[in-house]
Tab-separated table of C-alpha atoms and ligand atoms in Angstrom:
chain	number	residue	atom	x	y	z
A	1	UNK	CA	27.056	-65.583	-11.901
A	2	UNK	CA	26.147	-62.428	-13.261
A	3	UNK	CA	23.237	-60.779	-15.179
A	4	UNK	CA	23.607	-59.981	-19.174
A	5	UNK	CA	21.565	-58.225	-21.513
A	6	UNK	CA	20.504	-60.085	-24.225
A	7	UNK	CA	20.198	-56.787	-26.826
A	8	UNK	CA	23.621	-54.928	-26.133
A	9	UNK	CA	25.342	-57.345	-24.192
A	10	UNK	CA	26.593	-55.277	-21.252
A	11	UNK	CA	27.024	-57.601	-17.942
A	12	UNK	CA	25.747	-56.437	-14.671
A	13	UNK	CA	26.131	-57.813	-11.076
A	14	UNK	CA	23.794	-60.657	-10.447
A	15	UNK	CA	21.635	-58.249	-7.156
A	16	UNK	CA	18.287	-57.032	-7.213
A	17	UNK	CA	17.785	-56.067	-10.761
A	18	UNK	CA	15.310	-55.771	-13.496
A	19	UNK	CA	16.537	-54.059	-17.119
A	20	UNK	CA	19.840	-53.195	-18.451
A	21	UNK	CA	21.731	-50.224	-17.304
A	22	UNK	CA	22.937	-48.999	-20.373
A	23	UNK	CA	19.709	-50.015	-23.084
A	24	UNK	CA	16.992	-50.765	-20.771
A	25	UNK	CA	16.641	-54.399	-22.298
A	26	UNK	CA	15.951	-57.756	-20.833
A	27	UNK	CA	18.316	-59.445	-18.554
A	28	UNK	CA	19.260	-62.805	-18.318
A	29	UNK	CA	21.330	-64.751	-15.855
A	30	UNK	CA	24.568	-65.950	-16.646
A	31	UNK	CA	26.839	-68.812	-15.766
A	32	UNK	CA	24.121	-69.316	-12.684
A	33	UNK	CA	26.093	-69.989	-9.735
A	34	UNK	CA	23.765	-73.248	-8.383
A	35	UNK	CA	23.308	-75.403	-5.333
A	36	UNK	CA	23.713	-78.811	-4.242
A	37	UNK	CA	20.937	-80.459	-2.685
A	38	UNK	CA	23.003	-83.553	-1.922
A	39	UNK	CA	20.386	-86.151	-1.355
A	40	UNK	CA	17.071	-84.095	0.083
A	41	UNK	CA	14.600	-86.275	-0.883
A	42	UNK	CA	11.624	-84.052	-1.421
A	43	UNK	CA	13.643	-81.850	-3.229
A	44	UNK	CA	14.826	-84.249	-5.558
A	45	UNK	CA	11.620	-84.830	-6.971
A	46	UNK	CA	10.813	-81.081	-7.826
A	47	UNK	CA	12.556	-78.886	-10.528
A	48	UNK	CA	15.538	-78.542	-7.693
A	49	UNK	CA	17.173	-81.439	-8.880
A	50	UNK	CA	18.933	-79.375	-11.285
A	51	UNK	CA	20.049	-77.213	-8.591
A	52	UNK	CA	23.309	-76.945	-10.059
A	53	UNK	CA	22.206	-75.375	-12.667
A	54	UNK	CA	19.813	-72.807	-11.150
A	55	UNK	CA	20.790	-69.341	-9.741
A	56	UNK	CA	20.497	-69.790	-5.812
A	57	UNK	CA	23.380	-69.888	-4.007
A	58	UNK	CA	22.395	-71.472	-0.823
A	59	UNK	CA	20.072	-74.582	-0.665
A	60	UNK	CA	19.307	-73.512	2.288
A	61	UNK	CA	17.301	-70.470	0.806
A	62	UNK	CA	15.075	-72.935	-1.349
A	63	UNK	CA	11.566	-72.129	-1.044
A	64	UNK	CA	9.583	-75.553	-2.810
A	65	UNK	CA	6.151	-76.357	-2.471
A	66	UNK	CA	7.241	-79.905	-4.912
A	67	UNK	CA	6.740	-77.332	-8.520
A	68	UNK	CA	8.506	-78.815	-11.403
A	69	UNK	CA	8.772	-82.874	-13.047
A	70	UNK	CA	5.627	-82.296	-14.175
A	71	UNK	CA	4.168	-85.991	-15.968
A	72	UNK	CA	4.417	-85.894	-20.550
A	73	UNK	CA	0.766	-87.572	-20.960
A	74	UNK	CA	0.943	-89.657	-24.550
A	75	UNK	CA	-2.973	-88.651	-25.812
A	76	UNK	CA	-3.619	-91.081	-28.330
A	77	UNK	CA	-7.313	-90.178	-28.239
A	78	UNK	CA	-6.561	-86.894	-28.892
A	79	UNK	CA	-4.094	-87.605	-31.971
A	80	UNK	CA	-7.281	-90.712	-33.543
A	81	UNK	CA	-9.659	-87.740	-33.584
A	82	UNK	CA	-7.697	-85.822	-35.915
A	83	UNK	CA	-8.439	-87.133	-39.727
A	84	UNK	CA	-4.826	-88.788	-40.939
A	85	UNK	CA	-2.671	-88.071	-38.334
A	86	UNK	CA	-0.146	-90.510	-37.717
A	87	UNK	CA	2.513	-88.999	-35.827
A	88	UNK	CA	2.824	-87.941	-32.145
A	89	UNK	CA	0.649	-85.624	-29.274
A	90	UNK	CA	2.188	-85.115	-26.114
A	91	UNK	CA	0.754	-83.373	-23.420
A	92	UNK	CA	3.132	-82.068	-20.666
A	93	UNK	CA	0.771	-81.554	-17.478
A	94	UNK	CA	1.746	-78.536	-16.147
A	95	UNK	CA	-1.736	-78.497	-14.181
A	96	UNK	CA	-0.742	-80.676	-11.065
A	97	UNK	CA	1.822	-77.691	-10.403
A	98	UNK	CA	1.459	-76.939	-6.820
A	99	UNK	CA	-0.819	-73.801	-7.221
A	100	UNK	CA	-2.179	-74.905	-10.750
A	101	UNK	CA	0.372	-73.697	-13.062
A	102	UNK	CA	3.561	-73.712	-14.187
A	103	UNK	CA	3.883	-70.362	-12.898
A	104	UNK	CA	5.248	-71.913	-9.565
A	105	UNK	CA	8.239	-73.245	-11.221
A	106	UNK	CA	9.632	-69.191	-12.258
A	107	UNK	CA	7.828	-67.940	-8.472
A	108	UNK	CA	9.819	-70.815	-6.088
A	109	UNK	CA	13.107	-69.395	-8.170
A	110	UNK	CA	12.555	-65.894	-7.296
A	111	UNK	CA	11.263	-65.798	-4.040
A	112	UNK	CA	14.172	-68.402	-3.283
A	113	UNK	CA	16.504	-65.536	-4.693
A	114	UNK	CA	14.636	-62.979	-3.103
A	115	UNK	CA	15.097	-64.700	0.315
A	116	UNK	CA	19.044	-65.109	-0.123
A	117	UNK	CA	19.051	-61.107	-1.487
A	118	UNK	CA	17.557	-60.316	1.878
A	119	UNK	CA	14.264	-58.741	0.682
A	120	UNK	CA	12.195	-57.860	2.712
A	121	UNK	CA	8.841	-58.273	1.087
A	122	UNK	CA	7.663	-59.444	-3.009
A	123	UNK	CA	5.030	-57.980	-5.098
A	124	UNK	CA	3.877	-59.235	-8.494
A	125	UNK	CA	1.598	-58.130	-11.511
A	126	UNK	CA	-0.577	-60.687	-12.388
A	127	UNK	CA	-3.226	-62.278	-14.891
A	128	UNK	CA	-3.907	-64.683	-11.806
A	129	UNK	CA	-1.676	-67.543	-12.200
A	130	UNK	CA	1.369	-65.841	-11.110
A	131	UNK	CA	0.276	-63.899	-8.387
A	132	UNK	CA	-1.545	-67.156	-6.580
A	133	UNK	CA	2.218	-68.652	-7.251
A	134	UNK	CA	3.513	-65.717	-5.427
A	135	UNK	CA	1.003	-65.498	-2.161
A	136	UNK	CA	1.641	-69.157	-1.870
A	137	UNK	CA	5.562	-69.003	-1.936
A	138	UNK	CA	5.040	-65.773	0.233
A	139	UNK	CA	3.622	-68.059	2.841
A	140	UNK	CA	5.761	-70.675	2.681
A	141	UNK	CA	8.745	-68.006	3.048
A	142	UNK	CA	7.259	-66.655	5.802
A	143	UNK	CA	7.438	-63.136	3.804
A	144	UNK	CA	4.911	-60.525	3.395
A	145	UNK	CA	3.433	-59.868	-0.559
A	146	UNK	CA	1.107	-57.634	-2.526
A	147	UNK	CA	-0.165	-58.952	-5.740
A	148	UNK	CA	-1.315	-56.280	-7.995
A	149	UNK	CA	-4.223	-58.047	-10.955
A	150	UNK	CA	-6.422	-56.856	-12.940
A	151	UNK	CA	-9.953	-55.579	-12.028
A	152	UNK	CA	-11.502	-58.708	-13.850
A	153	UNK	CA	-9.570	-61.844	-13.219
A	154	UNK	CA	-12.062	-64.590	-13.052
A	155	UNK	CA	-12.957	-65.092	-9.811
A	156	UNK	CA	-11.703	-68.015	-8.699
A	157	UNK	CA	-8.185	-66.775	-8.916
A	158	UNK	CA	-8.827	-63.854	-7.005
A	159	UNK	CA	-10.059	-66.010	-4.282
A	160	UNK	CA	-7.003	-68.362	-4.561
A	161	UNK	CA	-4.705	-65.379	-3.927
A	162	UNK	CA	-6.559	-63.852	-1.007
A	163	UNK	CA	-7.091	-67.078	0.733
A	164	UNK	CA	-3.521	-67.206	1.233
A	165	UNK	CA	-3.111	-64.178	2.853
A	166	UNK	CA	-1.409	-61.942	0.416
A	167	UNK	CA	-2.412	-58.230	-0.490
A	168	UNK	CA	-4.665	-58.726	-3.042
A	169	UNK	CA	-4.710	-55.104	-5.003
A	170	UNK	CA	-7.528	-54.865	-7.613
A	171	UNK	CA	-6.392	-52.204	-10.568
A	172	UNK	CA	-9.295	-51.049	-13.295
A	173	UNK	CA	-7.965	-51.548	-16.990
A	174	UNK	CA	-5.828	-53.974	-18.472
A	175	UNK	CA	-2.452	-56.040	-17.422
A	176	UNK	CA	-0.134	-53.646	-18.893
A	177	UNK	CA	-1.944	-51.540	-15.906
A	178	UNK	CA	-1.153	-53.813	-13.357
A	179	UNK	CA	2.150	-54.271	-14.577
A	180	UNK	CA	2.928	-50.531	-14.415
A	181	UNK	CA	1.273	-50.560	-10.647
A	182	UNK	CA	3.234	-53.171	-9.841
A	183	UNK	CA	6.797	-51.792	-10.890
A	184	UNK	CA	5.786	-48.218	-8.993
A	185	UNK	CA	4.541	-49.825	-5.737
A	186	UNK	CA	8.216	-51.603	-5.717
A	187	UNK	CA	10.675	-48.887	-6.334
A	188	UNK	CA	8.363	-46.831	-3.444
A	189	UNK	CA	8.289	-49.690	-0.897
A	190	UNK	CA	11.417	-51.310	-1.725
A	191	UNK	CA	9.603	-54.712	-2.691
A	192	UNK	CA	11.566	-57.578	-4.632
A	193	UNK	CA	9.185	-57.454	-7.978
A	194	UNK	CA	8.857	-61.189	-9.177
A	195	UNK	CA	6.370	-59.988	-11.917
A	196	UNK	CA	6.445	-62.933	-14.741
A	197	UNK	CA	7.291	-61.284	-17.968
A	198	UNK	CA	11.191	-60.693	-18.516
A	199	UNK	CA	11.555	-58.077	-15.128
A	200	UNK	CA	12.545	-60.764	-13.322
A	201	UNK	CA	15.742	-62.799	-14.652
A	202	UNK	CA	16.209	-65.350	-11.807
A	203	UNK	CA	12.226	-66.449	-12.101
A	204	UNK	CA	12.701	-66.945	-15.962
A	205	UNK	CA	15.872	-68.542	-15.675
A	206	UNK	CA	13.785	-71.762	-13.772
A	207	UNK	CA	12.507	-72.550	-16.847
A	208	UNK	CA	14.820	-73.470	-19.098
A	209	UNK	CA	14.224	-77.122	-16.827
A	210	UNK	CA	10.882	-77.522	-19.272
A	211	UNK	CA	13.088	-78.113	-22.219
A	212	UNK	CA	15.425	-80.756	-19.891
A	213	UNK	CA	12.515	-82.210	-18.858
A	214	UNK	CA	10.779	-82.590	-21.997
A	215	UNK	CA	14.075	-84.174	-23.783
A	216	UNK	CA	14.313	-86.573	-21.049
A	217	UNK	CA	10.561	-88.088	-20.674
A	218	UNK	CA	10.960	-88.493	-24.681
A	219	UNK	CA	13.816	-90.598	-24.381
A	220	UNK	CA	16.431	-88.025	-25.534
A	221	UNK	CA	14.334	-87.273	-28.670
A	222	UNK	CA	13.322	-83.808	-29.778
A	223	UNK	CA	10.114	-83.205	-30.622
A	224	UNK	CA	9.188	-81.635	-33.970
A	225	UNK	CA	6.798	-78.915	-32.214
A	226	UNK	CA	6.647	-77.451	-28.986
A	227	UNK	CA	3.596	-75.722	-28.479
A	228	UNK	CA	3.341	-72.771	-26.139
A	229	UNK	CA	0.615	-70.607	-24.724
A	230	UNK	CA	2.280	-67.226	-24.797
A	231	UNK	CA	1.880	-63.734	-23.056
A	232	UNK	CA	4.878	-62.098	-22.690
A	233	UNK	CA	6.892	-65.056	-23.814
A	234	UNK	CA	9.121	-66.436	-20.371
A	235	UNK	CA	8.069	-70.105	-21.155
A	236	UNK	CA	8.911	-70.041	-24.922
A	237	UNK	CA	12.726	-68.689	-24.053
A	238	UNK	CA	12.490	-71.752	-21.375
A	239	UNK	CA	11.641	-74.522	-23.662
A	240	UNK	CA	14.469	-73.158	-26.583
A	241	UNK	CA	17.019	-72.259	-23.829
A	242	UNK	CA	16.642	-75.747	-22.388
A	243	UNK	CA	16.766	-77.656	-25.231
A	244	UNK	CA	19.550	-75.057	-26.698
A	245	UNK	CA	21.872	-76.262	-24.052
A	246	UNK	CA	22.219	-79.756	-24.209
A	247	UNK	CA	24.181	-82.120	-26.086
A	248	UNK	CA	23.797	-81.065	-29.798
A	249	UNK	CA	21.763	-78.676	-28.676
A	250	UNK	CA	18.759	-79.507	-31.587
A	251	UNK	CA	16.305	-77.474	-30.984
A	252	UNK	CA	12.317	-78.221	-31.627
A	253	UNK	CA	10.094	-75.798	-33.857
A	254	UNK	CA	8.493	-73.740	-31.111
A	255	UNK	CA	4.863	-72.431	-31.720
A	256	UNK	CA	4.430	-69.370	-29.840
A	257	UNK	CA	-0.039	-69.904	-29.387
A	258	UNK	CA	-1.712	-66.623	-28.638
A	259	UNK	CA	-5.734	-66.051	-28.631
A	260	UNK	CA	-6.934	-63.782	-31.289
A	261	UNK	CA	-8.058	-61.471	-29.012
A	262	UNK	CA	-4.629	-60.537	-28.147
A	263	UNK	CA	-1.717	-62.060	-30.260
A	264	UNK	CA	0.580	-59.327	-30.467
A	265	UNK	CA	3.524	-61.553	-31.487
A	266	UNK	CA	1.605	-63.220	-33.760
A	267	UNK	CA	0.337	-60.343	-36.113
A	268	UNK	CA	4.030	-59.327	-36.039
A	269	UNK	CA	5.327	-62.497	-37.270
A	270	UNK	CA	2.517	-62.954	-39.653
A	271	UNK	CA	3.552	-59.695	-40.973
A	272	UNK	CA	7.146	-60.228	-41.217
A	273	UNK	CA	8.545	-57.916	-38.619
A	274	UNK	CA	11.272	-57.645	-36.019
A	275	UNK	CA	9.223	-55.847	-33.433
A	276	UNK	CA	5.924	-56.386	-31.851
A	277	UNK	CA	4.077	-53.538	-31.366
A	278	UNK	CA	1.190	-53.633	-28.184
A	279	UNK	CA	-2.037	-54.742	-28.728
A	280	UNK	CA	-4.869	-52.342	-27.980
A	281	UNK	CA	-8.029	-53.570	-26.295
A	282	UNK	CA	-7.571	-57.556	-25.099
A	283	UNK	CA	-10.979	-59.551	-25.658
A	284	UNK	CA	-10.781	-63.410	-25.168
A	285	UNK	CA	-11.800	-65.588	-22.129
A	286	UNK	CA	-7.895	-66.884	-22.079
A	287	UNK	CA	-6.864	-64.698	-19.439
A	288	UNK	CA	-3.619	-65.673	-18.975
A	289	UNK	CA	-2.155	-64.644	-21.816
A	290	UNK	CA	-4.613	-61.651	-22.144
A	291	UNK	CA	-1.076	-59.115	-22.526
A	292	UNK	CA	-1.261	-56.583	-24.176
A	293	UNK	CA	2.616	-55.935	-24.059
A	294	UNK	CA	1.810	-51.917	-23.405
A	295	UNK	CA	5.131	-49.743	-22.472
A	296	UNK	CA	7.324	-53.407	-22.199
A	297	UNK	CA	7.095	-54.201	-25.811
A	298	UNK	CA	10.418	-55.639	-26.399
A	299	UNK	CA	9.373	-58.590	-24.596
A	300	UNK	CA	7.248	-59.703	-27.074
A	301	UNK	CA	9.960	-58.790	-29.681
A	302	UNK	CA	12.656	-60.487	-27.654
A	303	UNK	CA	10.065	-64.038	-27.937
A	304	UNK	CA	9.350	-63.146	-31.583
A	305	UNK	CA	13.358	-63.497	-31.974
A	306	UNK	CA	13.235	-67.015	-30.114
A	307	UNK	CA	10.366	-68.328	-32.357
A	308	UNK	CA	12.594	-67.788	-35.466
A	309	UNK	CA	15.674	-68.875	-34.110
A	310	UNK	CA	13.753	-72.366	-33.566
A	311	UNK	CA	12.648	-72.737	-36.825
A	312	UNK	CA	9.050	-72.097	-35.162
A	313	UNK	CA	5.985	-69.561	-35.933
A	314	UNK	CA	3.502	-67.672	-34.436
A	315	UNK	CA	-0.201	-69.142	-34.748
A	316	UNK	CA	-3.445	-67.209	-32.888
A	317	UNK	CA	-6.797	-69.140	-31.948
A	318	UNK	CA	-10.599	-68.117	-31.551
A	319	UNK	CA	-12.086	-68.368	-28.766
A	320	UNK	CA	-14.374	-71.013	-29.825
A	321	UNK	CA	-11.469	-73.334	-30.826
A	322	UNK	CA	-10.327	-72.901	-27.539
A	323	UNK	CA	-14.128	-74.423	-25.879
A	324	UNK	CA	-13.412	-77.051	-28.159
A	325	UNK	CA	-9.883	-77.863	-27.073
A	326	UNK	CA	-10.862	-77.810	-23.229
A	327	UNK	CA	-13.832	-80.052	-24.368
A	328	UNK	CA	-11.777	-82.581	-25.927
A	329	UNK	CA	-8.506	-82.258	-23.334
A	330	UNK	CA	-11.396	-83.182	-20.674
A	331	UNK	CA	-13.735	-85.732	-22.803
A	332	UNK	CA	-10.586	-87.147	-24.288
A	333	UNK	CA	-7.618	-87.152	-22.013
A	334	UNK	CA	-9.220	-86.795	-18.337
A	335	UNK	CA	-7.675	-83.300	-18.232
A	336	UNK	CA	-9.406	-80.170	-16.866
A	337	UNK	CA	-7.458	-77.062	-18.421
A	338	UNK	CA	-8.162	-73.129	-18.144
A	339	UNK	CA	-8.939	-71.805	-21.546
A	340	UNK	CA	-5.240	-70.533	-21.404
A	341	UNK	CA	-4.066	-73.800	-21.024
A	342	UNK	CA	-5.958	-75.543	-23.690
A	343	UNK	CA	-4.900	-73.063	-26.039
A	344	UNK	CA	-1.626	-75.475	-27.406
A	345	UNK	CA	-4.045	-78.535	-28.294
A	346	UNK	CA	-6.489	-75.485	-29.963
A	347	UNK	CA	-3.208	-74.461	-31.944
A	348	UNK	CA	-1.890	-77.815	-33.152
A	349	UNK	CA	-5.099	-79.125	-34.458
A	350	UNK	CA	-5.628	-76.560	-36.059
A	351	UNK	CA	-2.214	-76.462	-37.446
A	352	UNK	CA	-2.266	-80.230	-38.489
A	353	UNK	CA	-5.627	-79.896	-40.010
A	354	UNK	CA	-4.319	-76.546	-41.499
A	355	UNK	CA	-1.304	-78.765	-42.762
A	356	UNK	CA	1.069	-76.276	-41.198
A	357	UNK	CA	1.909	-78.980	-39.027
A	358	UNK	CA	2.729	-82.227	-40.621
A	359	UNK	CA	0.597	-85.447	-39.971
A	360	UNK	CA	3.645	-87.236	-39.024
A	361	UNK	CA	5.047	-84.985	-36.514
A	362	UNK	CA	6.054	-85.149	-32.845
A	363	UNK	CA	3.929	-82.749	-31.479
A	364	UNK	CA	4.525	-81.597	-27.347
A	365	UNK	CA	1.153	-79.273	-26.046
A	366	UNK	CA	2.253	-77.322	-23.074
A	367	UNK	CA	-1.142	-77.300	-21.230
A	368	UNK	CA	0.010	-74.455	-18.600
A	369	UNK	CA	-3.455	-73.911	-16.182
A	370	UNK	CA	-6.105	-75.779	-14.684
A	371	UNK	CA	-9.667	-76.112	-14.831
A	372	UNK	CA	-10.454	-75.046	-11.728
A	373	UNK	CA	-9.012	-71.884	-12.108
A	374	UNK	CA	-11.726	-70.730	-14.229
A	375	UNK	CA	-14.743	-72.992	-14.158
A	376	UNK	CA	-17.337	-70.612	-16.061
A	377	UNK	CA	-16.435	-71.656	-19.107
A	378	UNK	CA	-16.905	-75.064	-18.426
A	379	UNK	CA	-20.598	-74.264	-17.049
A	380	UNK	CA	-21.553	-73.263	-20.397
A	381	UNK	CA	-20.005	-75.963	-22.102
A	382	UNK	CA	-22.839	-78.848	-22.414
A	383	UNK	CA	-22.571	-81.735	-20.053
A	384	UNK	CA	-25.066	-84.878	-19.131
A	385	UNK	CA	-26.406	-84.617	-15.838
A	386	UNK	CA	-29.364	-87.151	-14.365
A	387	UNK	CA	-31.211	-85.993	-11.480
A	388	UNK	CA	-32.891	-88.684	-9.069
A	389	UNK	CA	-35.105	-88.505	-5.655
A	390	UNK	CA	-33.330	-89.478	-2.330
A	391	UNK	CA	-35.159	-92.810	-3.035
A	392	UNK	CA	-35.755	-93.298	-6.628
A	393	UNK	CA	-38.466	-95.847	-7.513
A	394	UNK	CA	-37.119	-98.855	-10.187
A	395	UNK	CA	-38.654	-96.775	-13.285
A	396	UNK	CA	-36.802	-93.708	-11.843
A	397	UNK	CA	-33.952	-95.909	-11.698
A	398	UNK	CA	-34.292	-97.115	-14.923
A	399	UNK	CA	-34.221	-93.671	-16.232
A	400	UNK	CA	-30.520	-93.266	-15.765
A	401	UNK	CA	-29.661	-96.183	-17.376
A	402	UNK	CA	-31.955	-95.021	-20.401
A	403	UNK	CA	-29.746	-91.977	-20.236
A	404	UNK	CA	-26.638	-93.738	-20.491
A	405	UNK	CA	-27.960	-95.698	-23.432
A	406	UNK	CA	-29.300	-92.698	-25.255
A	407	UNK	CA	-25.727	-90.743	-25.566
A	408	UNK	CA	-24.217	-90.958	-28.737
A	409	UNK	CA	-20.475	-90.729	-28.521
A	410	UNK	CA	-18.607	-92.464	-31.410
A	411	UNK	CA	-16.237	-95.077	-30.226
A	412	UNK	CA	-13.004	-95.155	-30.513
A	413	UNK	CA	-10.407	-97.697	-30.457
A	414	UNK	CA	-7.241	-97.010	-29.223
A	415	UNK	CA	-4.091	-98.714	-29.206
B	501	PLP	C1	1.305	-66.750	-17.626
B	501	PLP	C2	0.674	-67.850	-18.354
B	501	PLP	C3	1.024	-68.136	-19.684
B	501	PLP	C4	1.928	-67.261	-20.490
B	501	PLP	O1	3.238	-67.378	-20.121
B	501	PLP	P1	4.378	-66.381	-20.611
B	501	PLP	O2	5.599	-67.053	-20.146
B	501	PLP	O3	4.104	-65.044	-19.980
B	501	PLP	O4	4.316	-66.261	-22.096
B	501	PLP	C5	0.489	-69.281	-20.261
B	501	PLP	N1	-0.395	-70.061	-19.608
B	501	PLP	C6	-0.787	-69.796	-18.339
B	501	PLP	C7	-1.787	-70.689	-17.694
B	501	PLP	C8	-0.261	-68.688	-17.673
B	501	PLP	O5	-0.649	-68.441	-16.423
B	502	ZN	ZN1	21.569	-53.448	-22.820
């Protein structure tokens, strides 16, 4: 096992390391050295089934809280509400992830490396997923970490972090501030930095297990899209590395989904280019991928490259598409999502009723946060509530059930 850089190709030792020696670019693990877990039971059932193909040495060092195997929902509600579609909507549920995200699947990698590097503390910049991923696998590990977010993370993520007894370090601004925070309170306090964009080549590695699990729960098929909310771009390389390395090694158009408030990669692909240049000012309620890319740029051009080599593109949504999409996920499918999260199904109906997405396609969503991370949106977002004394009289009874009657939701029948 070692660590290579994926723009000049030099190889470094696989130790506590975050950009190439000699360029400065992104690192990625090769030949990981994997683990047996023999027949551990609990871990069998997580992403740590493919041990052998992960980069932790000792299965003793394994820090799980059961991330990973995530359930591929068929929404056939979802795919009769869009006018002529007759092909395909998966939804791969990365919501029941331990913490809420599939953020846990990159965070149990790297704190399980961290642990067999002998560090002796982690700290991560966050949007809020990733650092609740990191207190959590902190405290499991039994090691001490400071997660650096910005200012105005919605506040149910801030408490998530706190309440499991990490360092929760508030920083005014933007990510890109956080992120530089982050990188400065490591180097001075000799802190294992686990920070999800492409710092941290063992956490990023996890993911290529997305694209084996995807090809597996469809049978062995490949999808025609893959549909991925995107920030700095760790979960697209995931789903093309994964499906890039097995048999035949077909890979499935990725969509790269950024809000239009930030969407870096997208203008740049719209546009033609190689590189992405950083966005100025986020503004969208998707806070998760609310990235700016400032000073790490190359990440977003390194993802850019990935989207092309799949055959893929780069597609931005409003803000309003993406209320709609966590409407319908919810109303349609039984699935509370974070605006973040909802963002794929926002992106591929649009795209099918855009026909940049044929009607006939295989389409997976990557819903990547839940609901409850981020519940304000859903306040505004109108419900049907009925409201009844502690012993409601039969015409105060007969109120609700007037209620019920009065809704007017279409029906739909589905196969
Ligand atoms: C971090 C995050 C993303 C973006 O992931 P990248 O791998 O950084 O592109 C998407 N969705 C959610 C919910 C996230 O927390
Ligand atoms: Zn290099």
């Amino acid at each position: 096992m070692q660590l290579r850089c994926v723009d000049c190709g030099h190889a470094m030792p696989a130790d506590v390391r975050y950009a190439c020696e000699k360029c400065g670019g992104i690192l990625e693990v090769e030949e990981p050295i994997g683990t047996s877990i023999g027949d551990h039971a609990y871990l069998r059932r997580t992403m740590w089934r493919y041990a052998d193909r992960l980069s932790v040495a000792d299965a003793g060092a394994i820090v799980s809280l059961g991330e990973g195997c995530t359930p591929l929902h068929r929404a056939k509600r979802l795919e009769a509400s869009i006018p002529g579609f007759k092909g395909e909507i998966w939804i791969k549920d990365e919501t029941i992830n331990p913490t809420g995200s599939f953020k846990d699947r990159l965070i149990s990698a790297a704190v399980s490396r961290a642990r067999e590097l002998e560090c002796r503390g982690i700290i991560c910049a966050s949007s809020g997923n990733a650092g609740a991923s990191t207190a959590a696998y902190a405290a499991r590990a039994g090691m001490d970490a400071i997660i650096v977010v910005p200012t105005r993370t919605p506040e149910e993520k801030l408490t998530q972090i706190a309440s499991y007894g990490a360092l929760l370090v508030k920083v005014d601004g933007h990510y890109s501030h956080s992120y530089d925070v982050a990188i400065r309170l490591a180097e001075e306090q000799g802190l294992f930095n686990v920070t999800t964009t492409f710092l941290n080549p063992y956490g990023v590695d996890a993911l290529k297990v997305v694209g084996e699990e995807l090809a597996e729960q469809l049978g062995g098929r490949v999808p025609d899209y893959v549909l991925v909310p995107t920030g700095a771009g760790p979960l697209v390389k995931g789903v093309v590395q994964g499906f890039a390395e097995r048999p035949g090694g077909r890979l499935p158009k990725t969509v790269a989904v950024q809000a239009a408030g930030c969407a870096p990669i997208v203008r740049a692909f719209e546009r033609g280019e190689e590189t992405v240049t950083a966005w100025g000012e986020p503004q969208t309620i998707a806070s998760g991928i609310s990235d700016p890319l400032i000073g790490y740029e190359r990440d977003g051009s390194y993802t850019l490259r990935l989207v092309r080599q799949s055959g893929g593109l780069a597609a931005a949504v409003s803000d309003d598409e993406i209320r709609a999409a966590m409407s319908d996920l919810a109303r349609m499918e039984g699935l509370l999502a974070e605006p973040t999260g909802a963002s794929s199904f926002a992106a591929a109906r649009k795209l099918i009723e855009t026909d940049r997405i044929s009607r006939d396609a295989i389409v997976v969503c990557m819903v990547t946060g839940h609901g409850y991370k981020d519940m304000k949106v859903f306040r505004s977002l109108p419900i049907r509530v009925s409201h009844l004394p502690a012993e409601p009289d039969a015409a105060q009874l007969a109120s609700v059930l007037e209620a019920q009657a009065a809704r007017r939701i279409k029906l739909m029948i589905v196969s």
